[in-house]
Every structure is written in C-alpha cells, then in structure tokens.
XYZ file of C-alpha atoms in Angstrom:
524
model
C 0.000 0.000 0.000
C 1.403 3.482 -1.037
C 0.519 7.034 -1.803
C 1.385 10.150 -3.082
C 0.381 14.078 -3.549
C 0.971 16.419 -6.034
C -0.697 19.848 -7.079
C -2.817 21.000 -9.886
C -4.782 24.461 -10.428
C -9.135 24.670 -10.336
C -10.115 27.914 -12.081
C -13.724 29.703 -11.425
C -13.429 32.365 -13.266
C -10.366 34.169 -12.831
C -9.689 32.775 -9.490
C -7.931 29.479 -8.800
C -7.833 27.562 -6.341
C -4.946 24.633 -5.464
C -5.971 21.582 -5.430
C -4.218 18.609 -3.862
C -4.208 15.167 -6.282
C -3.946 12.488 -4.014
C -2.586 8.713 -5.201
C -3.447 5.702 -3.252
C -2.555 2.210 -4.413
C -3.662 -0.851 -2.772
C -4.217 -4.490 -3.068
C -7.787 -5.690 -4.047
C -9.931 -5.959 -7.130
C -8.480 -3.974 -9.808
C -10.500 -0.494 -9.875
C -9.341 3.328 -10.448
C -11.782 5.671 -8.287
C -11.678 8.718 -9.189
C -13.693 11.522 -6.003
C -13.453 15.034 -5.683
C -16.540 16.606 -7.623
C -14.636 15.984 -10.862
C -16.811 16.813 -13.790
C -17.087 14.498 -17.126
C -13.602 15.609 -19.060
C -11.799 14.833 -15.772
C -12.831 11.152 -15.016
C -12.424 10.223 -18.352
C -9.110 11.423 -17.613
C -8.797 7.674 -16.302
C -8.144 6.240 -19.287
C -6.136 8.813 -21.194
C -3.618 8.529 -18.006
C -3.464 4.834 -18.577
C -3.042 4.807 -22.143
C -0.178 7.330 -21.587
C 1.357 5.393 -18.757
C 1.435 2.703 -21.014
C 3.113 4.213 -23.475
C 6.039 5.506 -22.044
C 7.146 1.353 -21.092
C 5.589 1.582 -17.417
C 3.046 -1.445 -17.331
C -0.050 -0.266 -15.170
C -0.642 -2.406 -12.279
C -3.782 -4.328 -11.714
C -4.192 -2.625 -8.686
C -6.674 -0.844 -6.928
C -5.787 2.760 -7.158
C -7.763 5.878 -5.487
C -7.669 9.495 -6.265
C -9.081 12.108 -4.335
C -9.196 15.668 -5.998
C -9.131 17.924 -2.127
C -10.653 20.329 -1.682
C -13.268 18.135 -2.309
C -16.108 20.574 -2.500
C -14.884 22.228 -5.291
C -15.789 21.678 -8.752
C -13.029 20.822 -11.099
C -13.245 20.702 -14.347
C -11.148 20.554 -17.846
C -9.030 18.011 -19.033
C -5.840 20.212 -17.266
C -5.702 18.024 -14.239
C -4.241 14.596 -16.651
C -0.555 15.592 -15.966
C -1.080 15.774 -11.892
C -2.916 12.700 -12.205
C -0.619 10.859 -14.152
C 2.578 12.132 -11.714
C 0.772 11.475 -8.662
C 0.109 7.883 -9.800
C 3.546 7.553 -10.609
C 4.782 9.058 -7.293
C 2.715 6.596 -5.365
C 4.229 3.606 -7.911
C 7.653 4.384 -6.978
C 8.537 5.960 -10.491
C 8.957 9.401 -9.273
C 9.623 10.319 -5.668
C 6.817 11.811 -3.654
C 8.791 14.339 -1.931
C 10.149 15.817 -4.870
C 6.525 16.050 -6.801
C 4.785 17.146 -3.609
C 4.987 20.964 -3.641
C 5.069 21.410 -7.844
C 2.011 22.405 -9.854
C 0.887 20.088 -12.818
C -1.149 21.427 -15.549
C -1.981 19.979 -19.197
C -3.716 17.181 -20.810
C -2.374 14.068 -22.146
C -3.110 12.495 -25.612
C -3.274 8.365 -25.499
C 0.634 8.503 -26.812
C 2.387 10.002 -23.770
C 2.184 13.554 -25.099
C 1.129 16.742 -23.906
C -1.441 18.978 -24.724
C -2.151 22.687 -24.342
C -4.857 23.707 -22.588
C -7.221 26.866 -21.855
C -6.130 29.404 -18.860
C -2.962 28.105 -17.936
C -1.893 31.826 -17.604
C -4.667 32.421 -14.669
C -3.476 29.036 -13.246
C -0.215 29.923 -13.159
C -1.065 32.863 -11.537
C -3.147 31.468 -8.759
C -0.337 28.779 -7.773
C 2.294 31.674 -7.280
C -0.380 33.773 -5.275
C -0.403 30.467 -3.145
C 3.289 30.108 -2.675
C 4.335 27.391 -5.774
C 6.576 28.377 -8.101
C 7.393 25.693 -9.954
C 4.675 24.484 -12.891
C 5.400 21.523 -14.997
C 2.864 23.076 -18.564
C 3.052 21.633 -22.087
C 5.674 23.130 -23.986
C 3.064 25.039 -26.195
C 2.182 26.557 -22.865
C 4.948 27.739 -21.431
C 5.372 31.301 -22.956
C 2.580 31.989 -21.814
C 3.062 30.558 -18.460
C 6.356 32.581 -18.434
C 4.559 35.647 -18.552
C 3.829 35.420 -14.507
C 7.817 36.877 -13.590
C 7.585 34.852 -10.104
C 7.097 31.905 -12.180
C 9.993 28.560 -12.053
C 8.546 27.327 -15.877
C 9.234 23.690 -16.531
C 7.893 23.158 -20.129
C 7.253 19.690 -21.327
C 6.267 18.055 -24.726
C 5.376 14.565 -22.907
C 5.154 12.351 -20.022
C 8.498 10.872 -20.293
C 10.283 14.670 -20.192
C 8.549 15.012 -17.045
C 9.643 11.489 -15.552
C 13.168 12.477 -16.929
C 13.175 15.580 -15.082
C 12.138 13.981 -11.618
C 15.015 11.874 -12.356
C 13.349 9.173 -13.893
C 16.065 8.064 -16.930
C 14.454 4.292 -17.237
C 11.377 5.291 -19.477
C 11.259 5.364 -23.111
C 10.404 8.192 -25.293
C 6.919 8.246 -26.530
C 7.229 7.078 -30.746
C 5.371 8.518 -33.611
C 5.936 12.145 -33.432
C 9.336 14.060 -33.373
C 10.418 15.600 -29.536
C 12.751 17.127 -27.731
C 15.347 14.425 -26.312
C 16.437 16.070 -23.796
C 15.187 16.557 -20.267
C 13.012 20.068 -19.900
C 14.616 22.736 -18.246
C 13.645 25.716 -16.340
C 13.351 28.955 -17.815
C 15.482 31.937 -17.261
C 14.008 34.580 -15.282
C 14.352 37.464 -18.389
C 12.084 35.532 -21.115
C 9.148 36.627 -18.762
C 10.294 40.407 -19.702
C 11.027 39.247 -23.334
C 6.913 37.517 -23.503
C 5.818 41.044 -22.925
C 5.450 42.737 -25.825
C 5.440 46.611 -26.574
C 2.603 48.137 -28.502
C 1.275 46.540 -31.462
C 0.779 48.745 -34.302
C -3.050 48.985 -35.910
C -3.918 48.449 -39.385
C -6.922 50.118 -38.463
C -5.864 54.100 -38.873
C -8.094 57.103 -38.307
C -6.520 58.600 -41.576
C -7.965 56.471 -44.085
C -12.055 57.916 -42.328
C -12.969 60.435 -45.429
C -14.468 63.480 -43.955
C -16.696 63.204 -40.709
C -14.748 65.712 -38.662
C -18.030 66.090 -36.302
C -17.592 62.580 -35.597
C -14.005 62.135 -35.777
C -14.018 64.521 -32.990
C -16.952 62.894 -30.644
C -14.590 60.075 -31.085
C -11.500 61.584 -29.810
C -13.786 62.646 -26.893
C -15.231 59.832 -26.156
C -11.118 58.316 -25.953
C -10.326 60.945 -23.472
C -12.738 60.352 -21.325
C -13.512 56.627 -21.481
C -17.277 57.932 -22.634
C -19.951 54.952 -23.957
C -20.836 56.041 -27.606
C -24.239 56.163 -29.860
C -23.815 56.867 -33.608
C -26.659 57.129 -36.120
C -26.996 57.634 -39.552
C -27.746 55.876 -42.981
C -25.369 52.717 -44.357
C -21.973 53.869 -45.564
C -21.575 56.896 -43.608
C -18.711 55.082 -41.656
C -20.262 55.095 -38.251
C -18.633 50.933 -38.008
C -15.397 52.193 -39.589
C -15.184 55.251 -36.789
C -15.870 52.943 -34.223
C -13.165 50.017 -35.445
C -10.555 52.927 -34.693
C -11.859 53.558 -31.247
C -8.965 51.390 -29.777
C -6.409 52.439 -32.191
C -6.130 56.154 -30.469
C -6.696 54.577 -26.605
C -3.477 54.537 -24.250
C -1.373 50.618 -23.953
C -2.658 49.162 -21.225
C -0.747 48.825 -17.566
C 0.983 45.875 -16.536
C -2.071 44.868 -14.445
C -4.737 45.516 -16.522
C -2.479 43.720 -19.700
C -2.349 40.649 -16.985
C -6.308 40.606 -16.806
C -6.940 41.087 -20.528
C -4.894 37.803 -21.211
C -5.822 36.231 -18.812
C -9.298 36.454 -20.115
C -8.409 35.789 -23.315
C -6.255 32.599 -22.279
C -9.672 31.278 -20.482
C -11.307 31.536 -23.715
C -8.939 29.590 -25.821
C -8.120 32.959 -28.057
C -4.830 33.731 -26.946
C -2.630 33.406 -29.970
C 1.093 31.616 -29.076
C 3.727 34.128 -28.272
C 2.196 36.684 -28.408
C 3.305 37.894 -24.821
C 0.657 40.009 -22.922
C -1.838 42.200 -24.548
C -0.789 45.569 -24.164
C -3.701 46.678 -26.724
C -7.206 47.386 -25.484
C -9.411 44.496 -27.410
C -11.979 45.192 -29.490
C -15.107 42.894 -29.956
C -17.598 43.434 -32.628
C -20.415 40.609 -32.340
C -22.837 39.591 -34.743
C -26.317 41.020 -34.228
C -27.589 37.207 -33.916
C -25.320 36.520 -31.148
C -27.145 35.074 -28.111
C -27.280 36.174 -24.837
C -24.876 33.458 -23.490
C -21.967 34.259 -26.398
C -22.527 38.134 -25.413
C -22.486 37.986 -20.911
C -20.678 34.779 -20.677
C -21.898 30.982 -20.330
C -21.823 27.254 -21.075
C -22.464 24.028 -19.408
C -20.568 23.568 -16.115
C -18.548 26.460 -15.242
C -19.334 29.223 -17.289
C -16.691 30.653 -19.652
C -16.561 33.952 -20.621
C -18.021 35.948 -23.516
C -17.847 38.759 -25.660
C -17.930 41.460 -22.761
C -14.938 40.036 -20.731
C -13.073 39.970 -23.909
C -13.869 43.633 -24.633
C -12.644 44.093 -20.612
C -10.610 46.935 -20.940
C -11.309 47.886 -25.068
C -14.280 48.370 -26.556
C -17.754 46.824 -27.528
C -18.733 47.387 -30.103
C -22.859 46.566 -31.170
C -23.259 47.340 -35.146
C -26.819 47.687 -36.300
C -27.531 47.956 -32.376
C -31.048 47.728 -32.835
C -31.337 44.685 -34.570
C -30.045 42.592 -31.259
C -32.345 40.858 -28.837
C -33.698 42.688 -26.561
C -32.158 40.636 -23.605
C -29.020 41.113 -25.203
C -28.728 44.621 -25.193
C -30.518 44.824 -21.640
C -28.349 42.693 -20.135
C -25.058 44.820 -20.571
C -26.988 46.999 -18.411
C -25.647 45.754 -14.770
C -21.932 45.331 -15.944
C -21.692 48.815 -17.756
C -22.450 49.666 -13.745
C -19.925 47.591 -12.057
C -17.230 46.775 -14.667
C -17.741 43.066 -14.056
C -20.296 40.417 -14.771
C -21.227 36.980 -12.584
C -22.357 33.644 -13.961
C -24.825 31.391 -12.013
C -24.448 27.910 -12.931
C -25.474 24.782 -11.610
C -21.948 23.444 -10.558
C -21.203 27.138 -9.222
C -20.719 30.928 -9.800
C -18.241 32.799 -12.041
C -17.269 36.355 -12.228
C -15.538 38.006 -14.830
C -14.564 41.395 -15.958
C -16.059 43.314 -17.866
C -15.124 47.302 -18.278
C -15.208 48.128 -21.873
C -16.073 51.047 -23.432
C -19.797 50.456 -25.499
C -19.974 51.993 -29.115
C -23.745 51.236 -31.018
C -24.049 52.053 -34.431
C -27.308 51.697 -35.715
C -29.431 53.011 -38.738
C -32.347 55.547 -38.467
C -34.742 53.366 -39.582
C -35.103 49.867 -40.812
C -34.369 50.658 -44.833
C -31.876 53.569 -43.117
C -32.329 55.867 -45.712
C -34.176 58.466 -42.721
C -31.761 60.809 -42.837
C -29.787 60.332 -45.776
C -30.032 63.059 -48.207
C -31.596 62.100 -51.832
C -33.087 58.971 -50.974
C -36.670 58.394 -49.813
C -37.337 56.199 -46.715
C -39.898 53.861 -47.568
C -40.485 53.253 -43.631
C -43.373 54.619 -41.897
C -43.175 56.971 -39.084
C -44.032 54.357 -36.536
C -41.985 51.674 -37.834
C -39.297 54.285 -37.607
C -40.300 55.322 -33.867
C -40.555 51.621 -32.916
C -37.139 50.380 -34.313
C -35.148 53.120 -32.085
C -37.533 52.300 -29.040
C -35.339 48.581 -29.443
C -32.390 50.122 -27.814
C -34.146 50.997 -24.453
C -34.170 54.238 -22.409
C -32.156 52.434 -19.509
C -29.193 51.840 -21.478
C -29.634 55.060 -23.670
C -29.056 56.559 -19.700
C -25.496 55.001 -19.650
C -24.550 56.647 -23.212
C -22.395 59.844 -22.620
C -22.171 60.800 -26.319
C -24.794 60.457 -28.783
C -24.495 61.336 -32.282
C -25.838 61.578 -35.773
C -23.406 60.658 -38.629
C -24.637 62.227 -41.903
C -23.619 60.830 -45.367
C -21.167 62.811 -47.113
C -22.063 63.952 -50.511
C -20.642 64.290 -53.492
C -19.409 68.062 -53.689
C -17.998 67.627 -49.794
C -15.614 64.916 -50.939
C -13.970 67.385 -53.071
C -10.760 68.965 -52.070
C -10.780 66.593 -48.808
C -7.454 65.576 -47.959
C -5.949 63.033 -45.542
C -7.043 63.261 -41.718
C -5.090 63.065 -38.785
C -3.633 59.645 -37.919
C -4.613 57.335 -34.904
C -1.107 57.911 -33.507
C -1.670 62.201 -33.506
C -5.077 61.527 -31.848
C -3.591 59.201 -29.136
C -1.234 61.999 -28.413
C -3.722 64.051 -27.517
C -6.000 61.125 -25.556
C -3.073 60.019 -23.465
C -2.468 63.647 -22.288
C -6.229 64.385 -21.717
C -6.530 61.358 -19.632
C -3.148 62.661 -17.767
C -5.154 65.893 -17.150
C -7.896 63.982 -15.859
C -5.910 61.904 -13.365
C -4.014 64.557 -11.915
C -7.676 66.603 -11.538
C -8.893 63.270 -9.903
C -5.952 62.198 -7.616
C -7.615 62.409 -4.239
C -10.784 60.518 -5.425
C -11.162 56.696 -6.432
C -11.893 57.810 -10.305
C -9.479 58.415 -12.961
C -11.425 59.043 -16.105
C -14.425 61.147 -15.973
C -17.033 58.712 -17.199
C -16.528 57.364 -13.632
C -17.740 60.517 -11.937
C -21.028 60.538 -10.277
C -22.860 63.633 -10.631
C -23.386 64.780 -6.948
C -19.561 65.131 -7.813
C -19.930 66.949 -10.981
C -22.053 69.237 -9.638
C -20.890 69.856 -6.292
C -18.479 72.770 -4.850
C -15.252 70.745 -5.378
C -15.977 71.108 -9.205
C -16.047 74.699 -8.969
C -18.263 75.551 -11.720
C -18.824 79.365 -13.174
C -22.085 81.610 -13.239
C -21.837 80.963 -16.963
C -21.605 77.310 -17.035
C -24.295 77.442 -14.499
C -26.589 79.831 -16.473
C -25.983 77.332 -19.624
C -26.462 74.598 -17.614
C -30.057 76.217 -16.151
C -30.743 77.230 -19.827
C -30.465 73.542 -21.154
C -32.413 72.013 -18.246
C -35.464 74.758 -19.418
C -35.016 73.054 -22.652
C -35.746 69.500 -21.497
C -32.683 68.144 -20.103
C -32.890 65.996 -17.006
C -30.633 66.484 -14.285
C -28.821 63.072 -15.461
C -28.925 64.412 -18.928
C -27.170 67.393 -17.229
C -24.311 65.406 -15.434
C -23.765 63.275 -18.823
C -23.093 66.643 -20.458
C -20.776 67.676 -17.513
C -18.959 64.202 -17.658
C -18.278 65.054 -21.538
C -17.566 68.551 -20.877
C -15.174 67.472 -18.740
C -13.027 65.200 -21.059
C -13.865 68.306 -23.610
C -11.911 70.409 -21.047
C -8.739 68.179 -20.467
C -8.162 67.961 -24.021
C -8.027 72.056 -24.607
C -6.064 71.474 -21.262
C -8.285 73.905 -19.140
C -8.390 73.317 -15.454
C -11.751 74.731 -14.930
C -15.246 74.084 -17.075
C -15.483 76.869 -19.802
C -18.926 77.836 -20.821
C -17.343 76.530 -24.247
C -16.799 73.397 -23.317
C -20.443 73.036 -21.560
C -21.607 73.862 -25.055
C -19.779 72.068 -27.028
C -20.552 68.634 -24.708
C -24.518 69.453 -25.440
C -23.425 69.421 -29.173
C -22.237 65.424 -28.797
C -26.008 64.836 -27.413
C -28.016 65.244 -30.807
C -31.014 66.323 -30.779
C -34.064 63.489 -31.257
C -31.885 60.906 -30.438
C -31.807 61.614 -26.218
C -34.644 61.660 -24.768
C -33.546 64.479 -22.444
C-alpha cells in the first residue's frame, strides 16, 4: 500500500484555487476511483492517463488505485488536471519520488501517446499557484510562454510524459514514438524571457486617416477616448459610423501591466490567446454579430461558465453594429456590468465572475431601410416603424450613453478637395495627455477618467463651476434636459476640457458637450 500528492490548479473564473491530487494504491480488485466533484472531461481522464502510462514502457498495475481531488467541494473541471494525475500515480508507484513532486504544480492534458497537450487558462493558473506560494509548474511546452509571462514563475515546459519522468530523475522510461520531440530533459526557464513575452505596442492596421471626412464625428470620437465615454452613432449605411468605431482602440493609451495581466488572462480562459504573443498591451476590441445570443454576449456554457464577448472587450471596446437589430435581452443585459465593470455567472456546478469594463460603441441606422436621414433617398419606412425600431435600444441603457451622435452621409461636392485626416497615432497623443489631465484633476478621489464621476460630484463645490456654465447649464435644463442628462453633459464637458487642457469648465466646453447629445436621439 502506497501514496502520493501532487498539485494542480481549479479555475472559477479568474480565481484558482490549489488543489491537492492524491494517489493511493492498494491491493484488491483492480478499480481506479476517481472523487473530488470531478466533472465528465476529468474522469475520463482515467483512461487517457493509462493509455499514456502505457506508453512511455511503465506497465499499469492491476491494482486498486484511489484518487481524491481535495478540496473536495470544489468543482473541477477541464481536461488540465491529466498531468497531476498521471505524476501522482507515478509518485505513489515508486517511479517518481513523492517528496520531490509534492509541492510542484501540474497542468496539461495528455493524448493516449504520452504527449502533452495545451490547454485553456494556464496563464490564470499559473497565476493562482504563485499567489499560493508554488513556483514551480510543470505546462506543455506550447504553454509555457505563456506561463512565463507570470515573472515569479519557475517554468518547466514539457512536450510529454516521459520529459517530465526524466526531469524527476526518472532516466528508465522510453520516449513516446510517432511524433518528433525534444530528447532532452526540460529545463527551467530563465528569469528574463518573462520580460522578453511582454510585448510593446502593437501597431493597428486600423488608422483614423484612411475615415474620409466626418470631422463632427471624428471629434466625438476623440472625446469619447479621453474620457472613457460609452458612444451612440446614427446615420444611414456607408456613412462610416462601423469604420469610426473600429478605430476607437487604435487612439486609446497601452494598457498597464495589471490591466495587460487581466486582458490575457481572459483571453487565455477563452482559448483565443494566440502563441507568443506575450501580454496584450492593446485594449481588445469585440464586434459581435447582431444574432449573437445572450450566453456568447455575458458569458456561459455548461458547467462552469466561460466567458463571452464582454470580458473579452474588458478593458477595449464593444462594439454593437446595427444595435437595434439585437435581442432585446441582449442589449438589456449589458446593463448591470456597464455599472460595475464586471459580470457573474450562475451555474449549476457554481458561480463565475468576470470582468467586464469596456467602453460600449452602437451604431445603428435611423430606420429599418436607413435611408431616414440620408439626403436624396426616400425612406420607404413609416413613421411608426421608424419610432418603434429606435424604441429597441431601451431608455435604460440610452441613460449610460455619454455621447450620442448623428453621422450624416457625405455627398458628393464635400468629398472634393478633402485631404488626408489626422492619424490614430496624432489623436492618441492628444488622448493620453487628456486622460493625464484627468488623473491629476482626480488624484484624491477613487476615479481616474471622468465617465466614472457621479454627478453629486460633478455638480458639487469641489468642481467649482462658473455663473456661466451654471446659467448654460439652467438654460439647457429649461429646454428639457434631465438632471442626469445634465451630469452626462458635464462628464463630456469634462473630457472636452482636459483635451483644450483647461483646469476649470469653460462655458465653451459646456456647449460644445450638449453638441455630442443630438437632438431626437436623447430623450432628455
């Protein structure tokens, strides 16, 4: 009778959780148990771990072995736990020693030949075992720049069973045959590839100098940058409202080391992480399809949910072409996370959270046909078909839209004598030192862009407002504005301000933030 323990990671979420993978062999009927709240992909597990056994010359023993996954109330899933499985049957064999297995992290899956595959969210794994005081992870080898991109990390990468019996010592076993490896025994990985993994900024094929025209909008863009503003455009096909928004990202700032962790994280979970590719210092940008379901939008799937096309946008932007052609529950349920920046997941085997602060850009059409507002053509739609295909996107997530805009055709004469815009990379000049305004304005508060400003804020003595913004302010509220209509405008006006660089509001400014709120499409 003999056992051993090794490590492996259980992800929910972001958030792992070490789990102990505990061996026991005995005498008795042959039988592998496998406990622990293991879902379907792990216990078949059992006979992948076998077959690969097997095929590195150790005969499996007809004995009866036992393997408790502890904690044993949480739920595991994935097929990432075959490699602690496999080592901790070994260790309790007598093919690897216990004590030198004990205290590593084991993370991949193992094909019926001995080899090792990549799996999702090894980054967040690897992540969660250094938070929890292991440093030394055992991955596939397709894994480990990725891994390597946690700096606290000791990186073994491995292309199959037998490296990983080689490198507890383990010289006996043979080489798995049929596909061409690595002889040698893995090694760990030098401390500067995790700098090397991180990459600087990726340039954009997506430039603002190839939008024709459109300076109205090319400037409620820039805006909306500075101030990390959600964004409404409207206005007949081929105007360029989707080719604006594609640019959105182009002119934001890199992200920070944390926030680049997060984003990769993310995208690792989701299996969309390219290889070596080193952390995404770009903010994403997700454009769904209007058919996209609810679950491919928030986040979900059987088991543990994974997450969808607003945790991918977390820290980028969303954007919703031909918004009002969604689902309903689609577009309503961005409503909570454009709140709180992050978005939970009930499911039967247990609760996810993931992040989700992007910046939301609709584009939609004026009407079904879209020819509304366009200039020469007739719109064939009646008024209330026109009324009720607006009314889709609802007045509750209208309320979360800082800037809302109409984006008129350009015709024929105006394309003449119109040369070449500004570039993404003058516009992110100016967003980057906008948003530097804005921090050092908001040091001794919890915000840093002004989208995050509550209006009691905006409104109150430490904003320091003049008798002419006031009187413009009092002037647009006779005019139908609500008071959060108001603090929308003062949110814009604000970003307005730190891009002419003026420390206080400028009646200007206030004026020029009612401008980005056009009218008929607010309802006040």
């Amino acid at each position: 009778m003999s056992s051993a323990t090794t490590l492996a990671v259980a992800l929910n979420g972001l958030a792992g959780s070490i789990i102990e993978v505990e061996a026991h062999c005995a005498n008795g009927l042959p039988a592998f148990v496998l406990v622990g709240l293991a879902d379907t992909a792990i216990k078949e597990a059992r006979e992948r771990v076998r077959a690969a056994i097997n095929a590195v010359g150790i005969s499996w023993a007809e004995r009866r072995v036992t393997v408790n996954l502890s904690p044993a109330d949480i739920p595991k899933t994935g097929t990432g736990f075959d490699l602690a499985l496999a080592v901790a049957l070994l260790s309790a064999g007598g093919y690897i020693n216990p004590a030198l297995a004990r205290g590593v992290v084991h993370i991949g899956e193992l094909s019926l030949d001995g080899f090792l595959r990549p799996v999702r969210g090894v980054l967040p794994a690897v992540n969660a075992a250094v938070a929890a005081g292991y440093n030394t992870v055992i991955v596939p080898t397709q894994c480990a720049d990725e891994a390597r991109l946690v700096p606290a990390a000791q990186v073994i990468g491995a292309s199959n069973l037998a490296q990983v019996l080689r490198y507890y010592g383990n010289h006996q076993v043979a080489l798995p045959r049929g596909r061409k490896v690595n002889q040698t025994s893995p090694a760990p990985s030098a401390q500067s590839q995790a700098s090397q993994a991180s990459q600087a900024s990726q340039a954009s094929e997506l430039d603002l100098s190839q939008v024709v025209g459109q300076s109205e909008a090319r400037y409620a863009l820039e805006v909306a940058a500075a101030g990390g503003h959600h964004m409404l455009m409207i206005g007949p096909p081929g105007a360029g409202k989707t080719m604006l928004a594609q640019r959105l990202p182009g002119i934001l700032p890199d992200l920070n080391d944390a926030d680049a962790v997060t984003v990769t994280s993310v995208h690792s979970l989701a299996g969309t992480l390219e290889a070596k590719k080193g952390l995404l210092r770009r903010p994403p940008l997700r454009s769904p399809h209007h058919s996209a379901t609810r679950a491919a939008i928030v986040g979900g799937g059987s088991g543990l949910a994974r997450p969808g096309d607003i945790s991918l946008a977390h820290c980028g932007v969303l954007l919703l072409d031909e918004a009002p052609e969604f689902a309903p529950s689609v577009l309503d349920c961005l409503r909570q996370p454009l709140e709180s920046g992050t978005i939970t997941i009930d499911r039967a085997r247990g609760r996810a959270t993931y992040p989700a602060k992007f910046q939301l850009v609709l584009a939609a059409n004026p009407c079904p046909c879209g020819k509304a507002s366009a200039k020469g053509d007739k719109c064939t739609c009646s008024s209330l078909r026109r009324r009720n295909y607006l009314q889709r996107l609802s007045g509750p997530l209208l309320d979360r839209i800082d800037i809302q805009i109409e984006v008129m055709a350009l015709s024929s004469s105006a394309l003449r004598g119109l040369g070449q815009g500004e570039s993404s990379s003058q516009v992110a000049a100016r967003v980057a030192q906008a948003r530097a305004h804005a921090r050092r304005r908001l040091a001794d508060t919890p915000w840093s862009l002004n989208s995050q400003v509550p209006g009691h804020w905006l409104r109150g003595p430490q904003a320091d407002l003049d008798a002419q913004v006031l009187g413009l302010l009092e002037l647009a509220m006779r005019a139908g504005l609500s008071l959060r209509a108001i603090d929308r405008v003062l949110r814009v006006a604000w970003s307005i301000a730190d891009l002419q660089g003026h420390k206080r509001l400028t009646k200007t400014d206030v004026a020029s933030a009612i401008s980005l709120r056009s009218k008929g499409i607010c309802d006040g």
